[in-house]
Amino acid sequence: MTDVVDVVVLGLGPGGEEVAGRLAQAGFEVVGIEGKLLGGECPYWGCVPSKMMIRAGNLLAETRRVPGMAGASSVTPDWAPVARRIRDEATDDWNDQVAVDRFVGKGGRFVRGWGRLDGPRRVVVGDETYEARRAVVVAAGAKAWAPPIPGLAELAGRYWTNRGAIEADTLPESLVVLGGGAIGVELGQVFARFGTEVSIVEGAERLLALEEPESSTLVTEVLRREGLDIHTSARITAARHDGARFTLELDGEAPVSGDRLLVATGRRPDLAALNVASIGVDEHGHAVPVDDHLRVTEGVWAVGDVTGVGAFTHVSMYQANIAVGDILGEDPAPAEYQALPRVTFTDPEVGSVGLSEAAARAQGLAVRVGHYPVPQATRGWIHKAGNDGFIKLVEDTGRGVLVGATSAGPSGGEVLSMLTLAIHAEVPVTRLRQMIYAYPTFHRAVEAALTDLVS
Ligand SMILES: Cc1cc2nc3c(=O)[nH]c(=O)nc-3n(C[C@H](O)[C@H](O)[C@H](O)COP(=O)(O)OP(=O)(O)OC[C@H]3O[C@@H](n4cnc5c(N)ncnc54)[C@H](O)[C@@H]3O)c2cc1C
């Protein structure tokens, strides 16, 4: 049967839910299709539960810092209540049925099922075909991706992705994390803080390879200090499971083993399953290419992780806003990513925005760099235990504006906000130096880094 409606949204994660809800509220007849849980990866297996786990791990770490600060304390970490709390809160406040009711309350029509594109304005779900008069919006996100390591594919279903790690009710004694990007280091630190023996194995030269090298050094030092075993530049020759333990064989190094294996080596959309070839997109690519209004082709838009930009909830919602404006014919401002912020929620947090120093130099910009260690700032000195961090600023001296910045440290993700604003609004460095920075805050280290920039 074919059902003709105004808009079909394929996938209802943060990006799709925003598009579908807004267009339904605007009076369009909207069908929202979701194969799993309305809300997507972020609230159930991504940002939200991982940050709840991190909050619990950070509380433990903070409590363990007490002896050096204000007396003695001992803590017995217990994982089960944390895991239960995450589930309970999700069930009470933030679940699929609540999200479905909210969408339907806005006037949307919800369809549970896995959809496939069937040409520019058609989506098939089982025996049903939905044809869109106005727009199809592809918002199907991405899935955990595993590299082609010999033996790893055979272990699929046995090893954890982020979903297994977040659903775990019991702590493994030991955990091997394959991948030292944001998800790998965040979850690795949480499990270690609860008492799991954690090894992180990363093929690149450094953890957080997309961030400034100083961020990699910082996080590596902190994690090693907390007892994690870190392997970088690892050449993994095989993965196996002997019935009890997972082992990664490394070229030139001893193998690394653990009771559990978490594969955190990135996320990719399943373009073949979406049948993107039917809208002229290469299904062997890594993303659905979009223009600056999130258009794919006539009558088709895409938002979120499926576009290959950022892979963050805030990007999916930013893009959703532009796609909605475009579909409504409001001529929204085009998408721009020069001030794209990102935060790795380790303790210390690593917030960054815009270009790294190396990326700015690679673009041929005349670059000046300012740096200031958080422990030397008054607030860092007061904070003491757990005060690791730094501010790094990258200036394009040709224009006299910042083009990149990192704020690593306690609340590094919050300090980032003023740097994001500075880059987004292209505030001249001279104006930033004339600003008043509250004493004694962590963000006051930005002023010191600005001074370093011009000295
Ligand atoms: C462990 C972890 C931690 C993270 N932490 C953060 C963080 O702190 N901050 C941050 O900004 N981002 C974080 N992210 C990333 C964030 O979760 C994603 O960027 C975000 O969820 C992307 O939203 P989306 O709408 O593009 O896709 P998704 O959330 O992936 O949603 C896509 C939806 O489409 C559905 N779908 C897919 N194919 C079909 C189909 N054929 N038919 C019907 N439905 C379909 C899926 O079931 C899913 O519900 C984290 C991710 C992980 C894994």
Coordinates of C-alpha atoms and ligand atoms in Angstrom, one line a residue:
M1 CA 0.0 0.0 0.0
T2 CA 1.2 3.5 -0.7
D3 CA 0.5 6.3 1.7
V4 CA 1.1 9.9 0.5
V5 CA 2.1 12.4 3.2
D6 CA 4.0 15.7 3.3
V7 CA 7.2 14.5 5.0
V8 CA 8.8 11.2 5.8
V9 CA 11.6 11.2 8.4
L10 CA 13.7 8.0 8.4
G11 CA 15.3 7.4 11.8
L12 CA 14.3 9.2 15.0
G13 CA 17.4 9.9 16.9
P14 CA 18.1 13.4 18.2
G15 CA 18.3 14.8 14.6
G16 CA 15.3 13.0 13.2
E17 CA 13.1 13.6 16.3
E18 CA 13.8 17.3 16.1
V19 CA 13.0 17.5 12.3
A20 CA 9.9 15.3 12.6
G21 CA 8.5 17.1 15.7
R22 CA 9.1 20.6 14.4
L23 CA 7.5 19.9 11.0
A24 CA 4.5 18.2 12.6
Q25 CA 4.1 21.2 14.8
A26 CA 4.3 23.4 11.7
G27 CA 1.2 21.6 10.4
F28 CA 2.8 19.2 8.0
E29 CA 1.5 15.6 7.8
V30 CA 4.7 13.9 9.0
V31 CA 5.5 10.1 9.2
G32 CA 8.4 9.4 11.5
I33 CA 9.9 5.9 11.1
E34 CA 12.1 4.3 13.8
G35 CA 13.3 0.7 13.9
K36 CA 14.4 0.7 17.5
L37 CA 13.9 3.3 20.2
L38 CA 12.6 6.8 19.6
G39 CA 15.5 9.1 20.7
G40 CA 18.3 7.2 19.0
E41 CA 21.7 6.4 20.3
C42 CA 22.3 9.4 22.5
P43 CA 19.7 8.9 25.3
Y44 CA 19.9 5.1 25.5
W45 CA 23.4 4.0 24.7
G46 CA 25.4 7.2 24.0
C47 CA 25.8 10.7 25.5
V48 CA 23.3 10.4 28.4
P49 CA 24.0 7.0 30.1
S50 CA 27.8 7.4 29.4
K51 CA 27.8 10.7 31.1
M52 CA 25.8 9.3 34.0
M53 CA 28.4 6.6 34.4
I54 CA 31.2 9.2 34.1
R55 CA 29.5 11.3 36.8
A56 CA 29.5 8.3 39.1
G57 CA 33.1 7.5 38.3
N58 CA 34.1 11.1 38.9
L59 CA 32.4 11.2 42.3
L60 CA 34.4 8.1 43.3
A61 CA 37.6 9.7 42.0
E62 CA 36.8 13.0 43.7
T63 CA 36.1 11.2 47.0
R64 CA 39.5 9.4 46.7
R65 CA 41.1 12.8 46.4
V66 CA 39.8 13.8 49.8
P67 CA 42.8 12.5 51.8
G68 CA 45.1 15.0 50.3
M69 CA 42.7 17.8 50.8
A70 CA 40.6 17.6 54.0
G71 CA 41.1 14.4 55.9
A72 CA 40.7 10.7 55.2
S73 CA 38.1 8.6 53.5
S74 CA 37.6 5.2 52.1
V75 CA 35.2 4.3 49.3
T76 CA 33.9 0.9 48.3
P77 CA 32.8 1.2 44.7
D78 CA 29.8 -0.8 43.7
W79 CA 28.8 -0.9 40.1
A80 CA 25.4 -2.5 40.3
P81 CA 23.5 0.5 41.9
V82 CA 25.0 2.8 39.2
A83 CA 23.9 0.5 36.4
R84 CA 20.4 0.2 38.0
R85 CA 20.1 3.9 38.5
I86 CA 20.9 4.6 34.8
R87 CA 18.2 2.1 33.8
D88 CA 15.6 3.4 36.3
E89 CA 16.0 7.0 35.4
A90 CA 15.8 6.1 31.7
T91 CA 12.6 4.2 32.4
D92 CA 11.0 6.9 34.5
D93 CA 11.9 10.0 32.6
W94 CA 13.3 9.3 29.2
N95 CA 11.9 6.3 27.4
D96 CA 10.7 5.3 24.1
Q97 CA 7.0 5.5 25.0
V98 CA 7.3 9.0 26.4
A99 CA 9.1 10.1 23.2
V100 CA 6.5 8.5 21.0
D101 CA 3.7 10.2 22.9
R102 CA 5.5 13.5 22.6
F103 CA 5.9 13.1 18.9
V104 CA 2.3 12.1 18.4
G105 CA 1.2 15.0 20.7
K106 CA 2.9 17.3 18.1
G107 CA 0.7 15.8 15.4
G108 CA 3.2 13.3 14.0
R109 CA 2.5 9.8 12.9
F110 CA 4.8 7.2 14.3
V111 CA 5.8 4.0 12.5
R112 CA 7.9 1.4 14.1
G113 CA 10.0 -0.5 11.6
W114 CA 13.2 -0.5 9.5
G115 CA 12.8 1.7 6.4
R116 CA 14.5 1.6 3.1
L117 CA 14.7 4.4 0.5
D118 CA 13.0 3.6 -2.7
G119 CA 13.9 6.6 -4.9
P120 CA 14.0 10.3 -3.9
R121 CA 10.6 10.6 -2.3
R122 CA 9.7 7.1 -1.2
V123 CA 10.5 5.0 1.8
V124 CA 9.4 1.4 2.2
V125 CA 8.7 -0.2 5.6
G126 CA 7.6 -3.8 5.3
D127 CA 4.6 -3.9 3.0
E128 CA 4.0 -0.1 3.3
T129 CA 5.3 2.6 1.0
Y130 CA 5.4 6.2 2.2
E131 CA 5.6 8.8 -0.5
A132 CA 6.5 12.4 0.5
R133 CA 5.0 15.4 -1.3
R134 CA 7.6 17.7 0.2
A135 CA 10.5 16.0 1.8
V136 CA 12.2 12.8 2.9
V137 CA 14.7 13.4 5.7
V138 CA 17.3 10.7 6.2
A139 CA 18.3 10.8 9.9
A140 CA 19.4 7.2 10.4
G141 CA 22.5 7.8 12.4
A142 CA 25.5 5.4 12.5
K143 CA 26.5 2.2 14.1
A144 CA 29.6 1.0 15.9
W145 CA 32.2 0.1 13.3
A146 CA 34.9 -2.6 13.7
P147 CA 38.2 -2.6 11.8
P148 CA 39.2 -5.5 9.6
I149 CA 41.4 -7.2 12.2
P150 CA 41.8 -11.0 11.5
G151 CA 39.5 -12.9 13.8
L152 CA 37.5 -9.8 15.0
A153 CA 34.5 -10.3 12.7
E154 CA 34.1 -13.9 14.1
L155 CA 33.7 -12.4 17.6
A156 CA 30.9 -10.0 16.6
G157 CA 28.1 -10.4 19.2
R158 CA 30.6 -11.5 21.8
Y159 CA 32.6 -8.4 22.2
W160 CA 31.0 -5.2 23.5
T161 CA 30.3 -2.1 21.5
N162 CA 29.2 1.0 23.4
R163 CA 25.8 -0.7 23.9
G164 CA 27.2 -3.7 25.7
A165 CA 29.4 -1.5 27.9
I166 CA 26.4 0.6 28.8
E167 CA 24.1 -2.3 29.4
A168 CA 26.6 -4.1 31.7
D169 CA 25.1 -5.1 35.0
T170 CA 28.3 -6.5 36.4
L171 CA 31.9 -5.2 36.3
P172 CA 34.4 -7.4 34.4
E173 CA 37.6 -8.0 36.3
S174 CA 39.5 -6.8 33.2
L175 CA 38.6 -5.0 30.0
V176 CA 40.5 -4.4 26.8
V177 CA 39.3 -1.3 25.0
L178 CA 40.1 -1.3 21.3
G179 CA 40.3 2.3 20.2
G180 CA 41.6 5.4 22.1
G181 CA 39.1 8.0 20.7
A182 CA 36.6 9.8 22.9
I183 CA 34.3 6.9 23.5
G184 CA 37.2 4.5 24.3
V185 CA 38.9 6.8 26.8
E186 CA 35.7 7.9 28.5
L187 CA 34.4 4.4 29.0
G188 CA 37.9 3.1 29.8
Q189 CA 38.3 5.6 32.6
V190 CA 34.8 4.9 34.1
F191 CA 35.4 1.1 34.3
A192 CA 38.9 1.6 35.7
R193 CA 37.5 4.0 38.4
F194 CA 35.0 1.3 39.4
G195 CA 37.8 -1.2 39.8
T196 CA 38.1 -3.0 36.4
E197 CA 41.7 -3.5 35.2
V198 CA 41.6 -1.6 31.8
S199 CA 43.9 -1.7 28.8
I200 CA 43.4 0.6 25.9
V201 CA 44.9 -0.4 22.6
E202 CA 45.1 2.3 19.9
G203 CA 46.6 2.0 16.4
A204 CA 47.4 5.7 16.0
E205 CA 50.5 7.3 17.6
R206 CA 48.4 8.8 20.4
L207 CA 45.1 8.7 22.2
L208 CA 42.6 11.3 21.1
A209 CA 44.4 11.4 17.8
L210 CA 42.1 14.1 16.4
E211 CA 42.8 16.5 19.2
E212 CA 45.9 18.6 19.9
P213 CA 48.9 16.5 20.9
E214 CA 48.9 18.2 24.3
S215 CA 45.5 16.8 24.9
S216 CA 46.7 13.3 24.1
T217 CA 49.7 13.7 26.4
L218 CA 47.5 14.9 29.2
V219 CA 44.9 12.2 29.0
T220 CA 47.5 9.5 28.6
E221 CA 49.3 10.7 31.7
V222 CA 46.2 10.9 33.7
L223 CA 44.9 7.5 32.7
R224 CA 48.3 5.9 33.3
R225 CA 48.4 7.5 36.7
E226 CA 45.1 5.9 37.4
G227 CA 46.5 2.5 36.5
L228 CA 45.2 2.0 32.9
D229 CA 47.5 0.2 30.6
I230 CA 47.9 2.2 27.4
H231 CA 49.2 0.9 24.1
T232 CA 49.6 3.4 21.2
S233 CA 50.9 2.8 17.7
A234 CA 49.7 -0.8 18.2
R235 CA 49.7 -3.0 15.2
I236 CA 47.1 -5.6 16.0
T237 CA 47.6 -8.8 14.0
A238 CA 44.7 -10.9 15.4
A239 CA 41.8 -10.9 17.8
R240 CA 40.6 -14.1 19.5
H241 CA 38.5 -15.5 22.4
D242 CA 39.4 -18.8 24.1
G243 CA 36.1 -19.3 25.8
A244 CA 37.0 -17.2 28.8
R245 CA 39.2 -14.3 27.7
F246 CA 39.6 -12.0 24.7
T247 CA 43.1 -11.5 23.4
L248 CA 44.5 -9.0 20.9
E249 CA 47.8 -10.1 19.4
L250 CA 50.2 -7.2 18.8
D251 CA 53.1 -7.1 16.4
G252 CA 56.3 -6.6 18.4
E253 CA 54.6 -6.5 21.8
A254 CA 53.1 -8.9 24.2
P255 CA 49.4 -9.8 23.6
V256 CA 46.8 -7.9 25.6
S257 CA 44.0 -9.9 27.2
G258 CA 40.9 -9.3 29.2
D259 CA 37.6 -10.8 30.3
R260 CA 35.8 -8.3 28.1
L261 CA 36.6 -6.5 24.8
L262 CA 35.1 -3.2 24.0
V263 CA 35.4 -2.2 20.4
A264 CA 35.3 1.6 20.2
T265 CA 36.9 2.2 16.8
G266 CA 34.4 4.7 15.3
R267 CA 30.9 4.7 14.0
R268 CA 29.6 4.5 10.4
P269 CA 26.2 4.6 8.8
D270 CA 24.8 1.5 7.1
L271 CA 24.3 3.0 3.7
A272 CA 23.5 -0.3 1.9
A273 CA 20.7 -1.0 4.4
L274 CA 19.2 2.4 3.7
N275 CA 19.4 1.7 -0.1
V276 CA 21.0 5.1 -0.7
A277 CA 21.8 4.0 -4.2
S278 CA 18.2 4.6 -5.0
I279 CA 18.8 8.4 -4.4
G280 CA 22.0 8.4 -6.4
V281 CA 24.4 8.1 -3.3
D282 CA 27.3 5.7 -3.3
E283 CA 26.5 3.0 -0.8
H284 CA 30.2 2.2 -0.3
G285 CA 30.9 5.7 0.9
H286 CA 31.1 6.6 4.6
A287 CA 28.3 9.2 4.7
V288 CA 25.4 10.7 2.8
P289 CA 26.8 13.9 1.2
V290 CA 24.8 17.1 1.9
D291 CA 25.1 20.7 0.9
D292 CA 25.1 23.6 3.3
H293 CA 21.3 23.4 3.6
L294 CA 21.5 19.6 4.3
R295 CA 20.0 18.8 0.9
V296 CA 21.0 15.5 -0.7
T297 CA 19.0 15.7 -3.9
E298 CA 15.7 17.2 -5.0
G299 CA 13.2 16.4 -2.2
V300 CA 15.7 14.7 0.1
W301 CA 17.6 16.1 3.1
A302 CA 19.9 14.3 5.6
V303 CA 20.9 15.3 9.1
G304 CA 23.0 13.9 11.9
D305 CA 25.7 11.2 12.0
V306 CA 24.5 9.8 8.6
T307 CA 26.0 13.0 7.0
G308 CA 29.5 12.2 8.4
V309 CA 29.8 15.7 10.0
G310 CA 30.9 15.8 13.6
A311 CA 29.0 12.7 14.9
F312 CA 27.7 14.7 17.9
T313 CA 24.2 15.2 19.2
H314 CA 24.6 19.0 19.0
V315 CA 25.6 18.8 15.3
S316 CA 22.5 16.6 14.5
M317 CA 20.3 19.2 16.2
Y318 CA 22.0 22.1 14.6
Q319 CA 21.6 20.5 11.2
A320 CA 18.0 19.6 12.0
N321 CA 17.2 23.2 12.6
I322 CA 18.6 24.2 9.2
A323 CA 16.9 21.4 7.4
V324 CA 13.5 22.3 9.0
G325 CA 14.0 26.0 8.0
D326 CA 14.9 24.9 4.4
I327 CA 11.9 22.6 4.1
L328 CA 9.6 25.4 5.4
G329 CA 11.1 27.7 2.8
E330 CA 12.5 30.1 5.4
D331 CA 15.9 30.5 3.7
P332 CA 17.9 29.6 6.8
A333 CA 21.6 30.6 7.2
P334 CA 23.7 27.9 5.7
A335 CA 25.5 25.3 7.9
E336 CA 29.0 26.4 9.0
Y337 CA 31.4 24.3 11.0
Q338 CA 34.4 26.5 11.7
A339 CA 33.3 26.8 15.4
L340 CA 32.3 23.2 15.9
P341 CA 32.8 22.4 19.6
R342 CA 33.5 18.9 20.9
V343 CA 34.1 17.6 24.4
T344 CA 35.7 14.4 25.6
F345 CA 34.2 13.8 29.0
T346 CA 37.2 12.3 30.7
D347 CA 38.4 13.7 34.0
P348 CA 39.9 16.2 33.1
E349 CA 37.5 17.1 30.3
V350 CA 39.0 18.0 27.0
G351 CA 37.0 20.6 25.2
S352 CA 38.1 21.8 21.8
V353 CA 36.7 24.0 19.0
G354 CA 37.7 24.8 15.5
L355 CA 41.1 24.0 14.1
S356 CA 44.1 22.4 15.8
E357 CA 47.4 24.1 15.5
A358 CA 48.5 21.6 12.9
A359 CA 45.3 21.9 10.9
A360 CA 45.6 25.7 10.9
R361 CA 49.2 25.5 9.7
A362 CA 48.2 23.0 7.0
Q363 CA 45.7 25.5 5.7
G364 CA 48.6 27.9 5.2
L365 CA 47.4 30.3 7.9
A366 CA 49.9 32.5 9.7
V367 CA 49.5 31.0 13.2
R368 CA 50.4 32.1 16.7
V369 CA 49.8 29.9 19.6
G370 CA 49.1 30.7 23.3
H371 CA 49.2 28.2 26.1
Y372 CA 48.6 28.2 29.8
P373 CA 48.6 25.4 32.3
V374 CA 45.5 25.2 34.5
P375 CA 47.6 24.3 37.7
Q376 CA 49.3 27.6 37.4
A377 CA 46.1 29.6 37.3
T378 CA 44.8 30.6 40.7
R379 CA 41.7 28.4 40.4
G380 CA 43.8 25.4 39.3
W381 CA 46.1 26.0 42.3
I382 CA 43.2 26.1 44.7
H383 CA 41.6 23.0 43.1
K384 CA 44.8 21.0 43.6
A385 CA 44.2 17.2 43.2
G386 CA 42.6 16.7 39.8
N387 CA 43.7 20.1 38.4
D388 CA 45.5 18.7 35.3
G389 CA 44.8 20.7 32.2
F390 CA 45.7 23.6 30.0
I391 CA 44.3 26.3 27.7
K392 CA 45.7 26.4 24.1
L393 CA 44.7 29.1 21.7
V394 CA 45.4 29.1 17.9
E395 CA 45.3 32.6 16.3
D396 CA 45.2 33.4 12.6
T397 CA 47.4 36.4 12.8
G398 CA 46.3 37.5 9.4
R399 CA 42.8 38.3 10.7
G400 CA 43.7 38.7 14.3
V401 CA 41.1 36.2 15.4
L402 CA 41.1 32.8 17.1
V403 CA 40.5 29.8 14.7
G404 CA 41.0 27.0 17.3
A405 CA 41.1 26.4 21.0
T406 CA 41.4 23.7 23.6
S407 CA 40.3 24.0 27.2
A408 CA 41.3 20.9 29.0
G409 CA 40.9 20.6 32.8
P410 CA 38.2 20.5 35.4
S411 CA 35.0 21.7 33.7
G412 CA 37.0 22.0 30.4
G413 CA 33.8 21.5 28.4
E414 CA 32.2 24.5 30.2
V415 CA 35.2 26.8 29.8
L416 CA 35.0 26.0 26.1
S417 CA 31.8 28.0 25.7
M418 CA 33.5 31.4 25.6
L419 CA 36.1 30.1 23.2
T420 CA 33.4 28.7 20.9
L421 CA 31.7 32.1 21.0
A422 CA 35.0 33.9 20.2
I423 CA 35.6 31.7 17.2
H424 CA 32.0 31.7 16.0
A425 CA 31.7 35.5 16.2
E426 CA 35.2 36.1 15.1
V427 CA 35.9 38.4 18.1
P428 CA 39.2 40.1 17.5
V429 CA 42.0 38.9 19.9
T430 CA 42.5 42.5 20.9
R431 CA 38.9 42.7 22.1
L432 CA 39.3 39.4 24.0
R433 CA 42.3 40.9 25.8
Q434 CA 40.2 43.9 26.9
M435 CA 37.6 41.6 28.6
I436 CA 37.2 41.2 32.3
Y437 CA 37.7 37.6 33.5
A438 CA 36.1 36.7 36.9
Y439 CA 38.5 35.8 39.6
P440 CA 39.2 33.0 40.5
T441 CA 37.5 31.0 37.8
F442 CA 38.9 28.3 35.5
H443 CA 38.1 30.4 32.5
R444 CA 40.5 33.1 33.8
A445 CA 43.3 30.9 32.4
V446 CA 42.0 32.0 29.0
E447 CA 43.2 35.5 29.7
A448 CA 46.7 34.1 30.6
A449 CA 46.8 32.1 27.4
L450 CA 45.9 35.3 25.4
T451 CA 48.8 37.0 27.1
D452 CA 51.0 34.2 26.1
L453 CA 49.7 34.5 22.5
V454 CA 50.9 38.1 22.1
S455 CA 54.1 37.9 24.1
Ligands
LIG1 C1 29.1 6.0 23.9 C2 28.7 7.3 23.2 C3 28.8 8.5 23.8 C4 28.5 9.6 23.1 N1 28.6 10.8 23.8 C5 28.3 12.0 23.2 C6 28.4 13.2 23.8 O1 28.7 13.3 25.0 N2 28.0 14.3 23.2 C7 27.6 14.3 21.9 O2 27.2 15.3 21.3 N3 27.5 13.1 21.2 C8 27.8 12.0 21.8 N4 27.7 10.8 21.2 C9 27.3 10.8 19.8 C10 25.7 10.9 19.6 O3 25.1 9.8 20.3 C11 25.3 10.9 18.2 O4 26.1 11.9 17.5 C12 23.9 11.2 18.0 O5 23.1 10.2 18.6 C13 23.5 11.3 16.5 O6 22.2 11.5 16.4 P1 21.5 11.1 15.0 O7 20.0 11.5 15.1 O8 22.2 11.4 13.9 O9 21.5 9.5 15.0 P2 21.2 8.3 16.1 O10 21.1 8.8 17.5 O11 22.1 7.2 15.8 O12 19.7 7.9 15.7 C14 19.4 7.3 14.5 C15 18.1 6.5 14.6 O13 17.7 6.0 13.4 C16 17.3 4.7 13.5 N5 17.4 4.0 12.3 C17 18.6 3.7 11.6 N6 18.3 3.1 10.5 C18 17.0 3.0 10.4 C19 16.1 2.5 9.4 N7 16.5 2.0 8.2 N8 14.7 2.6 9.6 C20 14.3 3.1 10.8 N9 15.0 3.6 11.7 C21 16.4 3.6 11.5 C22 18.1 4.1 14.7 O14 17.5 3.0 15.3 C23 18.3 5.3 15.6 O15 17.3 5.3 16.6 C24 28.0 9.6 21.8 C25 27.9 8.3 21.2 C26 28.3 7.2 21.8 C27 28.1 5.9 21.1

